[in-house]
Amino acid sequence: MNSVLVVLFQVPLARFGGSTDAARRLLLPLAALFALGTLALAVSALGGRGLAVTALVVAALALTFVEMIHAIASWELSVALAPDDAQGAYLGVHALAVATQRFGGPLLLTGVIAAGPPAWAVLGVGLVAMCGGQHRVVSRGLRKSSLSVPTVTVSE
């Protein structure tokens, strides 16, 4: 399901991150999708088979859209917030964050799974808080135009 959704929606969703301000605005729906996905994972452990299957499908859908929207917003913001003379360093830190996520993510989620449903809610609150904090902090450092999307396109 994840792969099919990414193939169908990644490019169409990219248009919502075509500027730095648009990418910043994506942090709010990203927070809502994080909340929905983690809440659905918590609910999946509370009832019978039908509830579990439904909740897991909702979680998979929400977190697949989280994956796509996060990729769009994080790339644009990592380029846009970098000073002109330090873009390489900023993109290096962005890549380091991705590597840290790949390393620490499984450890974190193992702990969340072991802790049970309340831990999913705590994780969701933390992710929503981070998105809200980023939304607020990023608004101070926005450029007027996007660096990752050319101002003149082939169609113009």
PDB file of C-alpha atoms in Angstrom:
ATOM      1  CA  MET A   1       0.000   0.000   0.000  1.00  0.00           C
ATOM      2  CA  ASN A   2       2.810   2.417   0.904  1.00  0.00           C
ATOM      3  CA  SER A   3       4.612   2.030  -2.421  1.00  0.00           C
ATOM      4  CA  VAL A   4       1.442   2.438  -4.463  1.00  0.00           C
ATOM      5  CA  LEU A   5       0.462   5.598  -2.587  1.00  0.00           C
ATOM      6  CA  VAL A   6       3.939   7.084  -2.972  1.00  0.00           C
ATOM      7  CA  VAL A   7       3.944   6.379  -6.718  1.00  0.00           C
ATOM      8  CA  LEU A   8       0.486   7.946  -7.088  1.00  0.00           C
ATOM      9  CA  PHE A   9       0.851  10.979  -4.838  1.00  0.00           C
ATOM     10  CA  GLN A  10       4.500  12.012  -4.394  1.00  0.00           C
ATOM     11  CA  VAL A  11       4.718  14.202  -7.500  1.00  0.00           C
ATOM     12  CA  PRO A  12       1.239  15.752  -7.198  1.00  0.00           C
ATOM     13  CA  LEU A  13       1.885  16.573  -3.523  1.00  0.00           C
ATOM     14  CA  ALA A  14       5.214  18.214  -4.365  1.00  0.00           C
ATOM     15  CA  ARG A  15       3.382  21.235  -5.761  1.00  0.00           C
ATOM     16  CA  PHE A  16       2.299  22.100  -2.217  1.00  0.00           C
ATOM     17  CA  GLY A  17       5.945  22.668  -1.264  1.00  0.00           C
ATOM     18  CA  GLY A  18       6.906  24.899  -4.172  1.00  0.00           C
ATOM     19  CA  SER A  19       8.030  27.785  -1.964  1.00  0.00           C
ATOM     20  CA  THR A  20       9.565  28.120   1.440  1.00  0.00           C
ATOM     21  CA  ASP A  21       6.374  29.571   2.900  1.00  0.00           C
ATOM     22  CA  ALA A  22       4.377  26.704   1.384  1.00  0.00           C
ATOM     23  CA  ALA A  23       6.806  24.202   2.877  1.00  0.00           C
ATOM     24  CA  ARG A  24       6.429  25.885   6.271  1.00  0.00           C
ATOM     25  CA  ARG A  25       2.642  25.662   5.969  1.00  0.00           C
ATOM     26  CA  LEU A  26       2.974  21.906   5.287  1.00  0.00           C
ATOM     27  CA  LEU A  27       4.221  21.466   8.854  1.00  0.00           C
ATOM     28  CA  LEU A  28       0.669  21.901  10.202  1.00  0.00           C
ATOM     29  CA  PRO A  29      -0.979  19.106   8.177  1.00  0.00           C
ATOM     30  CA  LEU A  30       2.146  17.059   8.871  1.00  0.00           C
ATOM     31  CA  ALA A  31       1.488  17.469  12.607  1.00  0.00           C
ATOM     32  CA  ALA A  32      -2.143  16.427  12.157  1.00  0.00           C
ATOM     33  CA  LEU A  33      -1.139  13.336  10.180  1.00  0.00           C
ATOM     34  CA  PHE A  34       1.456  12.412  12.821  1.00  0.00           C
ATOM     35  CA  ALA A  35      -1.267  12.682  15.469  1.00  0.00           C
ATOM     36  CA  LEU A  36      -3.706  10.598  13.435  1.00  0.00           C
ATOM     37  CA  GLY A  37      -1.126   7.915  12.659  1.00  0.00           C
ATOM     38  CA  THR A  38       0.157   7.524  16.203  1.00  0.00           C
ATOM     39  CA  LEU A  39      -3.364   7.614  17.652  1.00  0.00           C
ATOM     40  CA  ALA A  40      -4.444   4.911  15.203  1.00  0.00           C
ATOM     41  CA  LEU A  41      -1.473   2.768  16.245  1.00  0.00           C
ATOM     42  CA  ALA A  42      -2.467   3.165  19.902  1.00  0.00           C
ATOM     43  CA  VAL A  43      -6.090   2.264  19.125  1.00  0.00           C
ATOM     44  CA  SER A  44      -5.034  -0.827  17.172  1.00  0.00           C
ATOM     45  CA  ALA A  45      -4.045  -2.557  20.417  1.00  0.00           C
ATOM     46  CA  LEU A  46      -7.267  -1.798  22.279  1.00  0.00           C
ATOM     47  CA  GLY A  47      -9.923  -3.948  20.656  1.00  0.00           C
ATOM     48  CA  GLY A  48     -10.664  -6.920  18.510  1.00  0.00           C
ATOM     49  CA  ARG A  49      -9.445  -7.940  15.105  1.00  0.00           C
ATOM     50  CA  GLY A  50     -11.727  -5.597  13.126  1.00  0.00           C
ATOM     51  CA  LEU A  51     -10.709  -2.545  15.100  1.00  0.00           C
ATOM     52  CA  ALA A  52      -7.049  -3.509  14.864  1.00  0.00           C
ATOM     53  CA  VAL A  53      -7.155  -3.970  11.088  1.00  0.00           C
ATOM     54  CA  THR A  54      -9.048  -0.711  10.544  1.00  0.00           C
ATOM     55  CA  ALA A  55      -6.742   1.235  12.847  1.00  0.00           C
ATOM     56  CA  LEU A  56      -3.622  -0.212  11.212  1.00  0.00           C
ATOM     57  CA  VAL A  57      -4.875   0.691   7.727  1.00  0.00           C
ATOM     58  CA  VAL A  58      -5.610   4.245   8.916  1.00  0.00           C
ATOM     59  CA  ALA A  59      -2.139   4.417  10.496  1.00  0.00           C
ATOM     60  CA  ALA A  60      -0.477   3.142   7.329  1.00  0.00           C
ATOM     61  CA  LEU A  61      -2.334   5.693   5.201  1.00  0.00           C
ATOM     62  CA  ALA A  62      -1.587   8.585   7.554  1.00  0.00           C
ATOM     63  CA  LEU A  63       2.076   7.706   8.001  1.00  0.00           C
ATOM     64  CA  THR A  64       2.571   7.209   4.263  1.00  0.00           C
ATOM     65  CA  PHE A  65       1.349  10.763   3.702  1.00  0.00           C
ATOM     66  CA  VAL A  66       3.592  11.871   6.592  1.00  0.00           C
ATOM     67  CA  GLU A  67       6.537  10.349   4.742  1.00  0.00           C
ATOM     68  CA  MET A  68       5.743  12.209   1.524  1.00  0.00           C
ATOM     69  CA  ILE A  69       4.893  15.567   3.095  1.00  0.00           C
ATOM     70  CA  HIS A  70       7.932  15.443   5.373  1.00  0.00           C
ATOM     71  CA  ALA A  71      10.207  14.810   2.385  1.00  0.00           C
ATOM     72  CA  ILE A  72       8.733  17.789   0.531  1.00  0.00           C
ATOM     73  CA  ALA A  73       8.881  20.206   3.456  1.00  0.00           C
ATOM     74  CA  SER A  74      12.247  19.166   4.862  1.00  0.00           C
ATOM     75  CA  TRP A  75      14.064  19.424   1.544  1.00  0.00           C
ATOM     76  CA  GLU A  76      12.704  22.863   0.731  1.00  0.00           C
ATOM     77  CA  LEU A  77      13.331  24.202   4.227  1.00  0.00           C
ATOM     78  CA  SER A  78      16.840  22.778   4.472  1.00  0.00           C
ATOM     79  CA  VAL A  79      17.795  24.642   1.297  1.00  0.00           C
ATOM     80  CA  ALA A  80      15.832  27.823   1.964  1.00  0.00           C
ATOM     81  CA  LEU A  81      17.031  28.420   5.507  1.00  0.00           C
ATOM     82  CA  ALA A  82      20.712  28.006   4.697  1.00  0.00           C
ATOM     83  CA  PRO A  83      22.815  31.134   4.240  1.00  0.00           C
ATOM     84  CA  ASP A  84      24.104  31.449   0.681  1.00  0.00           C
ATOM     85  CA  ASP A  85      27.671  30.700   1.721  1.00  0.00           C
ATOM     86  CA  ALA A  86      26.787  27.658   3.860  1.00  0.00           C
ATOM     87  CA  GLN A  87      24.268  25.669   1.833  1.00  0.00           C
ATOM     88  CA  GLY A  88      26.580  22.672   1.548  1.00  0.00           C
ATOM     89  CA  ALA A  89      27.047  22.546   5.305  1.00  0.00           C
ATOM     90  CA  TYR A  90      23.313  22.852   5.926  1.00  0.00           C
ATOM     91  CA  LEU A  91      22.533  20.080   3.447  1.00  0.00           C
ATOM     92  CA  GLY A  92      25.207  17.958   5.133  1.00  0.00           C
ATOM     93  CA  VAL A  93      23.458  18.431   8.472  1.00  0.00           C
ATOM     94  CA  HIS A  94      20.147  17.579   6.774  1.00  0.00           C
ATOM     95  CA  ALA A  95      21.679  14.319   5.496  1.00  0.00           C
ATOM     96  CA  LEU A  96      23.097  13.632   8.957  1.00  0.00           C
ATOM     97  CA  ALA A  97      19.621  14.043  10.430  1.00  0.00           C
ATOM     98  CA  VAL A  98      18.284  11.460   7.990  1.00  0.00           C
ATOM     99  CA  ALA A  99      21.070   9.050   8.932  1.00  0.00           C
ATOM    100  CA  THR A 100      20.355   9.629  12.629  1.00  0.00           C
ATOM    101  CA  GLN A 101      16.675   8.913  11.988  1.00  0.00           C
ATOM    102  CA  ARG A 102      17.559   5.626  10.304  1.00  0.00           C
ATOM    103  CA  PHE A 103      19.785   4.675  13.223  1.00  0.00           C
ATOM    104  CA  GLY A 104      17.685   5.930  16.138  1.00  0.00           C
ATOM    105  CA  GLY A 105      14.224   5.341  14.693  1.00  0.00           C
ATOM    106  CA  PRO A 106      14.197   1.569  15.135  1.00  0.00           C
ATOM    107  CA  LEU A 107      15.476   1.928  18.701  1.00  0.00           C
ATOM    108  CA  LEU A 108      12.823   4.498  19.543  1.00  0.00           C
ATOM    109  CA  LEU A 109      10.007   2.491  17.977  1.00  0.00           C
ATOM    110  CA  THR A 110      11.142  -0.697  19.702  1.00  0.00           C
ATOM    111  CA  GLY A 111      10.782   1.159  22.996  1.00  0.00           C
ATOM    112  CA  VAL A 112       7.384   2.553  22.009  1.00  0.00           C
ATOM    113  CA  ILE A 113       6.090  -0.868  20.993  1.00  0.00           C
ATOM    114  CA  ALA A 114       7.384  -2.413  24.222  1.00  0.00           C
ATOM    115  CA  ALA A 115       5.781   0.342  26.316  1.00  0.00           C
ATOM    116  CA  GLY A 116       2.339  -0.182  24.771  1.00  0.00           C
ATOM    117  CA  PRO A 117      -0.488   2.049  23.508  1.00  0.00           C
ATOM    118  CA  PRO A 118       0.103   5.051  25.805  1.00  0.00           C
ATOM    119  CA  ALA A 119       3.610   5.399  24.368  1.00  0.00           C
ATOM    120  CA  TRP A 120       2.139   5.921  20.886  1.00  0.00           C
ATOM    121  CA  ALA A 121       0.147   8.853  22.250  1.00  0.00           C
ATOM    122  CA  VAL A 122       3.279  10.304  23.897  1.00  0.00           C
ATOM    123  CA  LEU A 123       5.208   9.910  20.636  1.00  0.00           C
ATOM    124  CA  GLY A 124       2.369  11.618  18.761  1.00  0.00           C
ATOM    125  CA  VAL A 125       2.333  14.551  21.176  1.00  0.00           C
ATOM    126  CA  GLY A 126       6.099  14.898  20.814  1.00  0.00           C
ATOM    127  CA  LEU A 127       5.951  14.852  17.013  1.00  0.00           C
ATOM    128  CA  VAL A 128       3.107  17.373  16.941  1.00  0.00           C
ATOM    129  CA  ALA A 129       5.047  19.637  19.305  1.00  0.00           C
ATOM    130  CA  MET A 130       8.132  19.422  17.082  1.00  0.00           C
ATOM    131  CA  CYS A 131       6.126  20.307  13.977  1.00  0.00           C
ATOM    132  CA  GLY A 132       4.534  23.253  15.795  1.00  0.00           C
ATOM    133  CA  GLY A 133       7.909  24.442  17.036  1.00  0.00           C
ATOM    134  CA  GLN A 134       9.449  24.153  13.584  1.00  0.00           C
ATOM    135  CA  HIS A 135       6.506  26.033  12.078  1.00  0.00           C
ATOM    136  CA  ARG A 136       7.073  28.901  14.489  1.00  0.00           C
ATOM    137  CA  VAL A 137      10.880  28.987  14.230  1.00  0.00           C
ATOM    138  CA  VAL A 138      10.974  28.634  10.452  1.00  0.00           C
ATOM    139  CA  SER A 139       8.677  31.615   9.942  1.00  0.00           C
ATOM    140  CA  ARG A 140      11.481  33.855  11.226  1.00  0.00           C
ATOM    141  CA  GLY A 141      14.050  32.675   8.684  1.00  0.00           C
ATOM    142  CA  LEU A 142      12.076  32.483   5.470  1.00  0.00           C
ATOM    143  CA  ARG A 143      13.436  33.793   2.194  1.00  0.00           C
ATOM    144  CA  LYS A 144      11.249  35.624  -0.253  1.00  0.00           C
ATOM    145  CA  SER A 145      11.698  33.062  -3.036  1.00  0.00           C
ATOM    146  CA  SER A 146      12.328  29.350  -3.215  1.00  0.00           C
ATOM    147  CA  LEU A 147      15.817  28.087  -3.955  1.00  0.00           C
ATOM    148  CA  SER A 148      14.802  24.535  -4.816  1.00  0.00           C
ATOM    149  CA  VAL A 149      12.235  25.532  -7.454  1.00  0.00           C
ATOM    150  CA  PRO A 150      13.370  27.752 -10.325  1.00  0.00           C
ATOM    151  CA  THR A 151      11.412  30.959 -10.764  1.00  0.00           C
ATOM    152  CA  VAL A 152      11.133  30.344 -14.519  1.00  0.00           C
ATOM    153  CA  THR A 153       9.837  27.006 -15.671  1.00  0.00           C
ATOM    154  CA  VAL A 154       9.832  25.268 -19.044  1.00  0.00           C
ATOM    155  CA  SER A 155       6.130  26.004 -19.484  1.00  0.00           C
ATOM    156  CA  GLU A 156       6.624  29.774 -19.234  1.00  0.00           C
TER     157      GLU A 156
END
